[in-house]
Amino acid sequence: MAERLALVTGAARGIGLATTKLFLQNGWNVAMIDRDSEALSLSAKDLDGAVAFVADVSDQNQVDDVVKAVLTEFNRIDAVVNNAGVADFGPIEEHDFAVWRKVMETNLDGVFLVSQATIPALRKSRGAIVNIASISGLRASTLRIAYGTSKAGVIHLTKQQATELGEFGIRANCVCPGPVRTKLAMAVHSPEIIAAYHDAIPLNRYGSEDEIAQVIYFLCSDKASYVTGQVIASDGGFESTGVGLPALRSSN
Ligand code: NAD
């Protein structure tokens, strides 16, 4: 069988780069997509089997062009990882509409656009989509009116995709990472937020990029061939906890 192709968005760094490397280790080729051309070419430079494509996933024309370019290069797409995302945290009243749109256009519009543009290729390969949401899409939290809502949208979008695309053999699943020390998270996680996360997470720590990538890869692989429409938190147990548990734990 010809080498399979994973299209990974937001692949220049963080979770997307770790996911790219894991696909390559498993013998796949990877189309690395990112809008940060400098970071992307640096990251792709030494990766055998990966080709870098500069595109902004929130721009429909760029998405259509880049999917065509990927198909010209590889002639197939077996998995799509919608990972590109932005975070901007702030109180509701200070979140102006421009910030709301900036978050929505990458986090939600981007997932819609890239998935839609790749459906014909995924129908041929009977491939898989994995969308990256967040624990912020599962549990509401302060300062995340746009970010949390965009990620909740990604969770439901995934279920819509699974429902409609299953008959073509396309699977769609969603991964909700807990906190990982990437550039995105460190820009919005203050020392207080970091300490609070450590307290609230049963495993008492942040996750690593590779721990998230392993779940993404599993969902794209044949090992998950009967799994679709699922939302899996890779979050150290954060989502499973109830109200007030950190205080109870620290008093023991
Ligand atoms: P990161 O900032 O390290 O990487 C994100 C990448 O996406 C960057 O290379 C950036 O250039 C690219 N990108 C952003 N907008 C883009 C666009 N419109 N078009 C193309 N590329 C774009 O972030 P990360 O932490 O690795 O985040 C990856 C995903 O994981 C995001 O969807 C994020 O919301 C989600 N997530 C991260 C965490 C965390 O704690 N790090 C937690 C939950 C969810």
PDB file of C-alpha atoms and ligand atoms in Angstrom:
ATOM      1  CA  MET A   1       0.000   0.000   0.000  1.00  0.00           C
ATOM      2  CA  ALA A   2       1.285   3.482  -0.865  1.00  0.00           C
ATOM      3  CA  GLU A   3       2.323   5.582   2.087  1.00  0.00           C
ATOM      4  CA  ARG A   4      -0.605   7.271   3.693  1.00  0.00           C
ATOM      5  CA  LEU A   5      -0.915  11.031   3.930  1.00  0.00           C
ATOM      6  CA  ALA A   6      -1.962  13.020   6.972  1.00  0.00           C
ATOM      7  CA  LEU A   7      -2.829  16.688   6.545  1.00  0.00           C
ATOM      8  CA  VAL A   8      -2.065  18.494   9.818  1.00  0.00           C
ATOM      9  CA  THR A   9      -2.992  22.149  10.347  1.00  0.00           C
ATOM     10  CA  GLY A  10      -1.104  24.353  12.798  1.00  0.00           C
ATOM     11  CA  ALA A  11       1.853  22.023  12.228  1.00  0.00           C
ATOM     12  CA  ALA A  12       4.659  24.549  12.704  1.00  0.00           C
ATOM     13  CA  ARG A  13       4.884  24.056  16.465  1.00  0.00           C
ATOM     14  CA  GLY A  14       3.250  22.710  19.602  1.00  0.00           C
ATOM     15  CA  ILE A  15       0.728  19.877  19.393  1.00  0.00           C
ATOM     16  CA  GLY A  16       0.617  20.004  15.569  1.00  0.00           C
ATOM     17  CA  LEU A  17       4.383  19.540  15.255  1.00  0.00           C
ATOM     18  CA  ALA A  18       4.384  16.652  17.769  1.00  0.00           C
ATOM     19  CA  THR A  19       1.537  15.042  15.816  1.00  0.00           C
ATOM     20  CA  THR A  20       3.444  15.467  12.546  1.00  0.00           C
ATOM     21  CA  LYS A  21       6.485  13.714  14.020  1.00  0.00           C
ATOM     22  CA  LEU A  22       4.387  10.822  15.327  1.00  0.00           C
ATOM     23  CA  PHE A  23       2.775  10.238  11.915  1.00  0.00           C
ATOM     24  CA  LEU A  24       6.240  10.279  10.304  1.00  0.00           C
ATOM     25  CA  GLN A  25       7.568   7.777  12.870  1.00  0.00           C
ATOM     26  CA  ASN A  26       4.696   5.487  11.898  1.00  0.00           C
ATOM     27  CA  GLY A  27       5.570   5.619   8.197  1.00  0.00           C
ATOM     28  CA  TRP A  28       2.994   8.169   7.025  1.00  0.00           C
ATOM     29  CA  ASN A  29       3.712  11.223   4.909  1.00  0.00           C
ATOM     30  CA  VAL A  30       2.536  14.558   6.277  1.00  0.00           C
ATOM     31  CA  ALA A  31       1.312  17.767   4.656  1.00  0.00           C
ATOM     32  CA  MET A  32       2.207  20.381   7.270  1.00  0.00           C
ATOM     33  CA  ILE A  33      -0.039  23.444   7.016  1.00  0.00           C
ATOM     34  CA  ASP A  34       0.496  26.674   8.919  1.00  0.00           C
ATOM     35  CA  ARG A  35       0.172  30.418   8.293  1.00  0.00           C
ATOM     36  CA  ASP A  36       3.477  31.182  10.045  1.00  0.00           C
ATOM     37  CA  SER A  37       5.766  30.565   7.068  1.00  0.00           C
ATOM     38  CA  GLU A  38       9.025  31.181   8.924  1.00  0.00           C
ATOM     39  CA  ALA A  39       8.276  28.801  11.809  1.00  0.00           C
ATOM     40  CA  LEU A  40       6.843  26.260   9.376  1.00  0.00           C
ATOM     41  CA  SER A  41       9.897  26.092   7.127  1.00  0.00           C
ATOM     42  CA  LEU A  42      12.218  25.829  10.143  1.00  0.00           C
ATOM     43  CA  SER A  43      10.170  22.960  11.609  1.00  0.00           C
ATOM     44  CA  ALA A  44       9.762  21.097   8.308  1.00  0.00           C
ATOM     45  CA  LYS A  45      13.406  21.467   7.261  1.00  0.00           C
ATOM     46  CA  ASP A  46      14.733  18.180   8.648  1.00  0.00           C
ATOM     47  CA  LEU A  47      11.554  16.103   8.562  1.00  0.00           C
ATOM     48  CA  ASP A  48      11.749  13.361   5.934  1.00  0.00           C
ATOM     49  CA  GLY A  49       8.328  12.633   4.455  1.00  0.00           C
ATOM     50  CA  ALA A  50       6.858  16.001   5.421  1.00  0.00           C
ATOM     51  CA  VAL A  51       6.094  18.847   3.008  1.00  0.00           C
ATOM     52  CA  ALA A  52       5.287  22.361   4.244  1.00  0.00           C
ATOM     53  CA  PHE A  53       2.352  24.351   2.829  1.00  0.00           C
ATOM     54  CA  VAL A  54       1.702  27.926   3.937  1.00  0.00           C
ATOM     55  CA  ALA A  55      -1.981  28.736   4.325  1.00  0.00           C
ATOM     56  CA  ASP A  56      -4.413  30.432   6.665  1.00  0.00           C
ATOM     57  CA  VAL A  57      -7.176  27.941   7.492  1.00  0.00           C
ATOM     58  CA  SER A  58      -9.691  30.726   8.071  1.00  0.00           C
ATOM     59  CA  ASP A  59      -9.490  31.890   4.441  1.00  0.00           C
ATOM     60  CA  GLN A  60     -11.626  29.818   2.061  1.00  0.00           C
ATOM     61  CA  ASN A  61      -9.559  30.606  -1.054  1.00  0.00           C
ATOM     62  CA  GLN A  62      -6.309  29.697   0.681  1.00  0.00           C
ATOM     63  CA  VAL A  63      -7.855  26.469   1.981  1.00  0.00           C
ATOM     64  CA  ASP A  64      -9.109  25.459  -1.468  1.00  0.00           C
ATOM     65  CA  ASP A  65      -5.721  26.246  -3.032  1.00  0.00           C
ATOM     66  CA  VAL A  66      -3.723  24.421  -0.393  1.00  0.00           C
ATOM     67  CA  VAL A  67      -5.864  21.274  -0.557  1.00  0.00           C
ATOM     68  CA  LYS A  68      -5.344  21.255  -4.350  1.00  0.00           C
ATOM     69  CA  ALA A  69      -1.595  21.676  -3.833  1.00  0.00           C
ATOM     70  CA  VAL A  70      -1.507  18.805  -1.309  1.00  0.00           C
ATOM     71  CA  LEU A  71      -3.369  16.537  -3.735  1.00  0.00           C
ATOM     72  CA  THR A  72      -1.027  17.506  -6.589  1.00  0.00           C
ATOM     73  CA  GLU A  73       1.933  16.558  -4.389  1.00  0.00           C
ATOM     74  CA  PHE A  74       0.585  13.373  -2.769  1.00  0.00           C
ATOM     75  CA  ASN A  75      -2.538  12.412  -4.752  1.00  0.00           C
ATOM     76  CA  ARG A  76      -4.303  11.259  -1.583  1.00  0.00           C
ATOM     77  CA  ILE A  77      -5.419  12.326   1.884  1.00  0.00           C
ATOM     78  CA  ASP A  78      -6.028   9.634   4.499  1.00  0.00           C
ATOM     79  CA  ALA A  79      -6.327  11.732   7.649  1.00  0.00           C
ATOM     80  CA  VAL A  80      -7.056  15.365   8.435  1.00  0.00           C
ATOM     81  CA  VAL A  81      -6.037  16.799  11.796  1.00  0.00           C
ATOM     82  CA  ASN A  82      -7.714  20.160  12.357  1.00  0.00           C
ATOM     83  CA  ASN A  83      -5.349  21.458  14.998  1.00  0.00           C
ATOM     84  CA  ALA A  84      -4.667  25.126  14.094  1.00  0.00           C
ATOM     85  CA  GLY A  85      -6.047  27.294  16.863  1.00  0.00           C
ATOM     86  CA  VAL A  86      -5.726  30.642  18.593  1.00  0.00           C
ATOM     87  CA  ALA A  87      -6.493  31.652  22.166  1.00  0.00           C
ATOM     88  CA  ASP A  88      -7.484  35.036  23.540  1.00  0.00           C
ATOM     89  CA  PHE A  89      -8.773  35.188  27.106  1.00  0.00           C
ATOM     90  CA  GLY A  90     -10.607  38.132  28.705  1.00  0.00           C
ATOM     91  CA  PRO A  91     -13.786  39.228  30.479  1.00  0.00           C
ATOM     92  CA  ILE A  92     -16.977  39.151  28.389  1.00  0.00           C
ATOM     93  CA  GLU A  93     -17.404  42.920  28.441  1.00  0.00           C
ATOM     94  CA  GLU A  94     -13.865  43.502  27.185  1.00  0.00           C
ATOM     95  CA  HIS A  95     -14.082  40.896  24.427  1.00  0.00           C
ATOM     96  CA  ASP A  96     -14.951  43.102  21.490  1.00  0.00           C
ATOM     97  CA  PHE A  97     -16.431  41.678  18.323  1.00  0.00           C
ATOM     98  CA  ALA A  98     -13.082  41.756  16.515  1.00  0.00           C
ATOM     99  CA  VAL A  99     -11.566  39.429  19.146  1.00  0.00           C
ATOM    100  CA  TRP A 100     -14.621  37.147  18.992  1.00  0.00           C
ATOM    101  CA  ARG A 101     -14.303  36.923  15.185  1.00  0.00           C
ATOM    102  CA  LYS A 102     -10.518  36.382  15.320  1.00  0.00           C
ATOM    103  CA  VAL A 103     -11.018  33.362  17.588  1.00  0.00           C
ATOM    104  CA  MET A 104     -14.031  31.982  15.707  1.00  0.00           C
ATOM    105  CA  GLU A 105     -12.533  32.321  12.262  1.00  0.00           C
ATOM    106  CA  THR A 106      -9.552  30.087  13.005  1.00  0.00           C
ATOM    107  CA  ASN A 107     -10.957  27.764  15.675  1.00  0.00           C
ATOM    108  CA  LEU A 108     -14.381  27.066  14.167  1.00  0.00           C
ATOM    109  CA  ASP A 109     -14.511  28.382  10.569  1.00  0.00           C
ATOM    110  CA  GLY A 110     -11.089  26.828   9.885  1.00  0.00           C
ATOM    111  CA  VAL A 111     -12.236  23.363  10.974  1.00  0.00           C
ATOM    112  CA  PHE A 112     -15.345  23.658   8.815  1.00  0.00           C
ATOM    113  CA  LEU A 113     -13.436  24.878   5.746  1.00  0.00           C
ATOM    114  CA  VAL A 114     -10.548  22.401   5.816  1.00  0.00           C
ATOM    115  CA  SER A 115     -12.852  19.459   6.511  1.00  0.00           C
ATOM    116  CA  GLN A 116     -15.235  20.414   3.709  1.00  0.00           C
ATOM    117  CA  ALA A 117     -12.429  20.896   1.179  1.00  0.00           C
ATOM    118  CA  THR A 118     -10.927  17.486   1.966  1.00  0.00           C
ATOM    119  CA  ILE A 119     -14.141  15.412   1.912  1.00  0.00           C
ATOM    120  CA  PRO A 120     -13.762  14.265  -1.740  1.00  0.00           C
ATOM    121  CA  ALA A 121     -10.270  12.908  -1.003  1.00  0.00           C
ATOM    122  CA  LEU A 122     -11.391  11.378   2.298  1.00  0.00           C
ATOM    123  CA  ARG A 123     -14.270   9.638   0.532  1.00  0.00           C
ATOM    124  CA  LYS A 124     -11.767   7.965  -1.787  1.00  0.00           C
ATOM    125  CA  SER A 125      -9.487   6.853   1.052  1.00  0.00           C
ATOM    126  CA  ARG A 126     -12.328   6.182   3.546  1.00  0.00           C
ATOM    127  CA  GLY A 127     -10.213   8.361   5.806  1.00  0.00           C
ATOM    128  CA  ALA A 128     -10.469  10.030   9.183  1.00  0.00           C
ATOM    129  CA  ILE A 129     -10.924  13.524  10.582  1.00  0.00           C
ATOM    130  CA  VAL A 130      -9.674  14.464  14.041  1.00  0.00           C
ATOM    131  CA  ASN A 131     -10.649  17.894  15.305  1.00  0.00           C
ATOM    132  CA  ILE A 132      -8.803  19.476  18.218  1.00  0.00           C
ATOM    133  CA  ALA A 133     -11.128  21.186  20.676  1.00  0.00           C
ATOM    134  CA  SER A 134     -10.251  21.731  24.356  1.00  0.00           C
ATOM    135  CA  ILE A 135     -11.386  21.062  27.896  1.00  0.00           C
ATOM    136  CA  SER A 136     -12.615  24.681  27.592  1.00  0.00           C
ATOM    137  CA  GLY A 137     -15.219  23.357  25.147  1.00  0.00           C
ATOM    138  CA  LEU A 138     -16.381  20.747  27.655  1.00  0.00           C
ATOM    139  CA  ARG A 139     -16.499  22.859  30.816  1.00  0.00           C
ATOM    140  CA  ALA A 140     -17.277  26.563  30.870  1.00  0.00           C
ATOM    141  CA  SER A 141     -14.735  28.728  32.593  1.00  0.00           C
ATOM    142  CA  THR A 142     -14.101  32.427  33.153  1.00  0.00           C
ATOM    143  CA  LEU A 143     -12.364  34.539  30.468  1.00  0.00           C
ATOM    144  CA  ARG A 144     -13.111  32.104  27.647  1.00  0.00           C
ATOM    145  CA  ILE A 145     -16.312  33.448  26.102  1.00  0.00           C
ATOM    146  CA  ALA A 146     -14.930  33.203  22.563  1.00  0.00           C
ATOM    147  CA  TYR A 147     -12.353  30.439  23.019  1.00  0.00           C
ATOM    148  CA  GLY A 148     -14.628  28.115  25.018  1.00  0.00           C
ATOM    149  CA  THR A 149     -17.583  28.715  22.720  1.00  0.00           C
ATOM    150  CA  SER A 150     -15.479  28.088  19.614  1.00  0.00           C
ATOM    151  CA  LYS A 151     -14.276  24.786  21.064  1.00  0.00           C
ATOM    152  CA  ALA A 152     -17.784  23.717  22.101  1.00  0.00           C
ATOM    153  CA  GLY A 153     -18.701  24.394  18.468  1.00  0.00           C
ATOM    154  CA  VAL A 154     -15.869  22.145  17.299  1.00  0.00           C
ATOM    155  CA  ILE A 155     -17.194  19.326  19.505  1.00  0.00           C
ATOM    156  CA  HIS A 156     -20.650  19.540  17.956  1.00  0.00           C
ATOM    157  CA  LEU A 157     -19.252  20.041  14.437  1.00  0.00           C
ATOM    158  CA  THR A 158     -17.390  16.748  14.907  1.00  0.00           C
ATOM    159  CA  LYS A 159     -20.623  14.927  15.769  1.00  0.00           C
ATOM    160  CA  GLN A 160     -22.319  16.439  12.718  1.00  0.00           C
ATOM    161  CA  GLN A 161     -19.442  15.236  10.541  1.00  0.00           C
ATOM    162  CA  ALA A 162     -19.534  11.732  12.032  1.00  0.00           C
ATOM    163  CA  THR A 163     -23.279  11.519  11.500  1.00  0.00           C
ATOM    164  CA  GLU A 164     -23.225  12.666   7.893  1.00  0.00           C
ATOM    165  CA  LEU A 165     -19.954  11.188   6.650  1.00  0.00           C
ATOM    166  CA  GLY A 166     -20.166   7.731   8.205  1.00  0.00           C
ATOM    167  CA  GLU A 167     -21.924   6.306   5.181  1.00  0.00           C
ATOM    168  CA  PHE A 168     -18.865   7.177   3.082  1.00  0.00           C
ATOM    169  CA  GLY A 169     -16.587   5.341   5.524  1.00  0.00           C
ATOM    170  CA  ILE A 170     -15.200   8.629   6.877  1.00  0.00           C
ATOM    171  CA  ARG A 171     -14.728   8.723  10.663  1.00  0.00           C
ATOM    172  CA  ALA A 172     -14.711  11.998  12.631  1.00  0.00           C
ATOM    173  CA  ASN A 173     -13.562  12.299  16.226  1.00  0.00           C
ATOM    174  CA  CYS A 174     -12.565  15.083  18.571  1.00  0.00           C
ATOM    175  CA  VAL A 175      -9.690  15.392  21.032  1.00  0.00           C
ATOM    176  CA  CYS A 176      -9.984  17.804  23.960  1.00  0.00           C
ATOM    177  CA  PRO A 177      -6.530  18.511  25.357  1.00  0.00           C
ATOM    178  CA  GLY A 178      -5.998  19.713  28.889  1.00  0.00           C
ATOM    179  CA  PRO A 179      -3.255  22.290  29.455  1.00  0.00           C
ATOM    180  CA  VAL A 180       0.027  21.767  27.574  1.00  0.00           C
ATOM    181  CA  ARG A 181       2.964  24.190  27.823  1.00  0.00           C
ATOM    182  CA  THR A 182       2.886  25.425  24.228  1.00  0.00           C
ATOM    183  CA  LYS A 183       3.282  28.992  22.983  1.00  0.00           C
ATOM    184  CA  LEU A 184      -0.528  29.299  22.769  1.00  0.00           C
ATOM    185  CA  ALA A 185      -1.070  28.247  26.389  1.00  0.00           C
ATOM    186  CA  MET A 186       1.842  30.153  27.874  1.00  0.00           C
ATOM    187  CA  ALA A 187       0.552  33.389  26.332  1.00  0.00           C
ATOM    188  CA  VAL A 188      -2.714  33.100  28.295  1.00  0.00           C
ATOM    189  CA  HIS A 189      -1.793  31.035  31.393  1.00  0.00           C
ATOM    190  CA  SER A 190      -0.631  33.278  34.247  1.00  0.00           C
ATOM    191  CA  PRO A 191       1.266  31.722  37.206  1.00  0.00           C
ATOM    192  CA  GLU A 192      -2.073  31.716  39.082  1.00  0.00           C
ATOM    193  CA  ILE A 193      -3.793  29.815  36.265  1.00  0.00           C
ATOM    194  CA  ILE A 194      -0.936  27.297  36.127  1.00  0.00           C
ATOM    195  CA  ALA A 195      -1.166  26.685  39.889  1.00  0.00           C
ATOM    196  CA  ALA A 196      -4.951  26.361  39.704  1.00  0.00           C
ATOM    197  CA  TYR A 197      -4.697  23.794  36.905  1.00  0.00           C
ATOM    198  CA  HIS A 198      -2.192  21.732  38.886  1.00  0.00           C
ATOM    199  CA  ASP A 199      -4.662  21.769  41.792  1.00  0.00           C
ATOM    200  CA  ALA A 200      -7.712  20.882  39.734  1.00  0.00           C
ATOM    201  CA  ILE A 201      -6.204  18.105  37.605  1.00  0.00           C
ATOM    202  CA  PRO A 202      -6.203  14.649  39.237  1.00  0.00           C
ATOM    203  CA  LEU A 203      -2.798  13.849  37.704  1.00  0.00           C
ATOM    204  CA  ASN A 204      -1.549  17.195  39.134  1.00  0.00           C
ATOM    205  CA  ARG A 205       0.361  18.286  36.067  1.00  0.00           C
ATOM    206  CA  TYR A 206       0.209  19.676  32.543  1.00  0.00           C
ATOM    207  CA  GLY A 207       0.231  17.232  29.629  1.00  0.00           C
ATOM    208  CA  SER A 208       2.913  17.061  26.965  1.00  0.00           C
ATOM    209  CA  GLU A 209       2.513  17.642  23.232  1.00  0.00           C
ATOM    210  CA  ASP A 210       3.349  13.994  22.619  1.00  0.00           C
ATOM    211  CA  GLU A 211       0.675  12.745  25.028  1.00  0.00           C
ATOM    212  CA  ILE A 212      -1.937  14.609  22.985  1.00  0.00           C
ATOM    213  CA  ALA A 213      -0.411  13.468  19.680  1.00  0.00           C
ATOM    214  CA  GLN A 214      -0.682   9.801  20.725  1.00  0.00           C
ATOM    215  CA  VAL A 215      -4.465  10.121  21.116  1.00  0.00           C
ATOM    216  CA  ILE A 216      -4.788  11.961  17.790  1.00  0.00           C
ATOM    217  CA  TYR A 217      -2.731   9.315  16.008  1.00  0.00           C
ATOM    218  CA  PHE A 218      -4.731   6.461  17.535  1.00  0.00           C
ATOM    219  CA  LEU A 219      -7.980   8.014  16.299  1.00  0.00           C
ATOM    220  CA  CYS A 220      -6.561   8.340  12.758  1.00  0.00           C
ATOM    221  CA  SER A 221      -5.172   4.803  12.755  1.00  0.00           C
ATOM    222  CA  ASP A 222      -6.840   1.538  11.803  1.00  0.00           C
ATOM    223  CA  LYS A 223      -6.907   0.632  15.505  1.00  0.00           C
ATOM    224  CA  ALA A 224      -9.811   3.075  15.814  1.00  0.00           C
ATOM    225  CA  SER A 225     -11.629   1.721  12.746  1.00  0.00           C
ATOM    226  CA  TYR A 226     -14.976   1.397  14.592  1.00  0.00           C
ATOM    227  CA  VAL A 227     -14.679   4.681  16.529  1.00  0.00           C
ATOM    228  CA  THR A 228     -16.485   7.745  15.218  1.00  0.00           C
ATOM    229  CA  GLY A 229     -18.370  10.698  16.667  1.00  0.00           C
ATOM    230  CA  GLN A 230     -16.424  10.491  19.917  1.00  0.00           C
ATOM    231  CA  VAL A 231     -15.004  13.238  22.093  1.00  0.00           C
ATOM    232  CA  ILE A 232     -11.922  12.178  24.038  1.00  0.00           C
ATOM    233  CA  ALA A 233     -10.351  14.371  26.681  1.00  0.00           C
ATOM    234  CA  SER A 234      -6.615  13.938  27.104  1.00  0.00           C
ATOM    235  CA  ASP A 235      -6.555  16.060  30.218  1.00  0.00           C
ATOM    236  CA  GLY A 236      -5.158  14.250  33.251  1.00  0.00           C
ATOM    237  CA  GLY A 237      -8.700  13.650  34.477  1.00  0.00           C
ATOM    238  CA  PHE A 238      -9.786  17.307  34.609  1.00  0.00           C
ATOM    239  CA  GLU A 239     -13.115  16.735  32.893  1.00  0.00           C
ATOM    240  CA  SER A 240     -14.133  13.930  35.191  1.00  0.00           C
ATOM    241  CA  THR A 241     -13.783  15.941  38.400  1.00  0.00           C
ATOM    242  CA  GLY A 242     -16.611  17.631  40.251  1.00  0.00           C
ATOM    243  CA  VAL A 243     -17.048  20.804  42.232  1.00  0.00           C
ATOM    244  CA  GLY A 244     -14.705  21.623  45.131  1.00  0.00           C
ATOM    245  CA  LEU A 245     -12.482  18.566  44.889  1.00  0.00           C
ATOM    246  CA  PRO A 246      -9.112  20.352  44.992  1.00  0.00           C
ATOM    247  CA  ALA A 247      -9.934  21.784  48.435  1.00  0.00           C
ATOM    248  CA  LEU A 248     -11.058  18.387  49.695  1.00  0.00           C
ATOM    249  CA  ARG A 249      -7.894  16.778  48.351  1.00  0.00           C
ATOM    250  CA  SER A 250      -5.496  19.267  49.904  1.00  0.00           C
ATOM    251  CA  SER A 251      -7.126  18.894  53.325  1.00  0.00           C
ATOM    252  CA  ASN A 252      -6.281  15.148  53.381  1.00  0.00           C
TER     253      ASN A 252
HETATM  254  P1  NAD B   1       0.530  26.725  19.252  1.00  0.00           P
HETATM  255  O1  NAD B   1       0.232  28.174  19.304  1.00  0.00           O
HETATM  256  O2  NAD B   1       1.820  26.213  19.800  1.00  0.00           O
HETATM  257  O3  NAD B   1       0.385  26.188  17.741  1.00  0.00           O
HETATM  258  C1  NAD B   1      -0.702  26.570  16.956  1.00  0.00           C
HETATM  259  C2  NAD B   1      -0.235  26.650  15.509  1.00  0.00           C
HETATM  260  O4  NAD B   1      -1.386  26.986  14.709  1.00  0.00           O
HETATM  261  C3  NAD B   1       0.799  27.761  15.269  1.00  0.00           C
HETATM  262  O5  NAD B   1       1.890  27.251  14.530  1.00  0.00           O
HETATM  263  C4  NAD B   1       0.026  28.829  14.485  1.00  0.00           C
HETATM  264  O6  NAD B   1       0.836  29.564  13.573  1.00  0.00           O
HETATM  265  C5  NAD B   1      -1.010  27.972  13.764  1.00  0.00           C
HETATM  266  N1  NAD B   1      -2.199  28.730  13.377  1.00  0.00           N
HETATM  267  C6  NAD B   1      -2.962  29.532  14.151  1.00  0.00           C
HETATM  268  N2  NAD B   1      -3.957  30.060  13.433  1.00  0.00           N
HETATM  269  C7  NAD B   1      -3.820  29.590  12.171  1.00  0.00           C
HETATM  270  C8  NAD B   1      -4.551  29.778  10.971  1.00  0.00           C
HETATM  271  N3  NAD B   1      -5.633  30.580  10.917  1.00  0.00           N
HETATM  272  N4  NAD B   1      -4.146  29.134   9.850  1.00  0.00           N
HETATM  273  C9  NAD B   1      -3.056  28.314   9.887  1.00  0.00           C
HETATM  274  N5  NAD B   1      -2.321  28.112  10.997  1.00  0.00           N
HETATM  275  C10 NAD B   1      -2.704  28.743  12.129  1.00  0.00           C
HETATM  276  O7  NAD B   1      -0.732  26.024  19.964  1.00  0.00           O
HETATM  277  P2  NAD B   1      -0.990  24.550  20.557  1.00  0.00           P
HETATM  278  O8  NAD B   1      -1.082  24.706  22.029  1.00  0.00           O
HETATM  279  O9  NAD B   1      -0.089  23.549  19.963  1.00  0.00           O
HETATM  280  O10 NAD B   1      -2.493  24.372  20.060  1.00  0.00           O
HETATM  281  C11 NAD B   1      -2.898  23.417  19.102  1.00  0.00           C
HETATM  282  C12 NAD B   1      -4.388  23.180  19.282  1.00  0.00           C
HETATM  283  O11 NAD B   1      -4.623  22.613  20.572  1.00  0.00           O
HETATM  284  C13 NAD B   1      -5.237  24.458  19.221  1.00  0.00           C
HETATM  285  O12 NAD B   1      -6.443  24.199  18.523  1.00  0.00           O
HETATM  286  C14 NAD B   1      -5.533  24.748  20.685  1.00  0.00           C
HETATM  287  O13 NAD B   1      -6.714  25.495  20.861  1.00  0.00           O
HETATM  288  C15 NAD B   1      -5.649  23.342  21.222  1.00  0.00           C
HETATM  289  N6  NAD B   1      -5.446  23.257  22.686  1.00  0.00           N
HETATM  290  C16 NAD B   1      -4.264  23.596  23.244  1.00  0.00           C
HETATM  291  C17 NAD B   1      -4.140  23.513  24.627  1.00  0.00           C
HETATM  292  C18 NAD B   1      -2.857  23.899  25.330  1.00  0.00           C
HETATM  293  O14 NAD B   1      -2.868  24.010  26.564  1.00  0.00           O
HETATM  294  N7  NAD B   1      -1.765  24.092  24.650  1.00  0.00           N
HETATM  295  C19 NAD B   1      -5.203  23.082  25.421  1.00  0.00           C
HETATM  296  C20 NAD B   1      -6.405  22.741  24.799  1.00  0.00           C
HETATM  297  C21 NAD B   1      -6.497  22.831  23.425  1.00  0.00           C
END
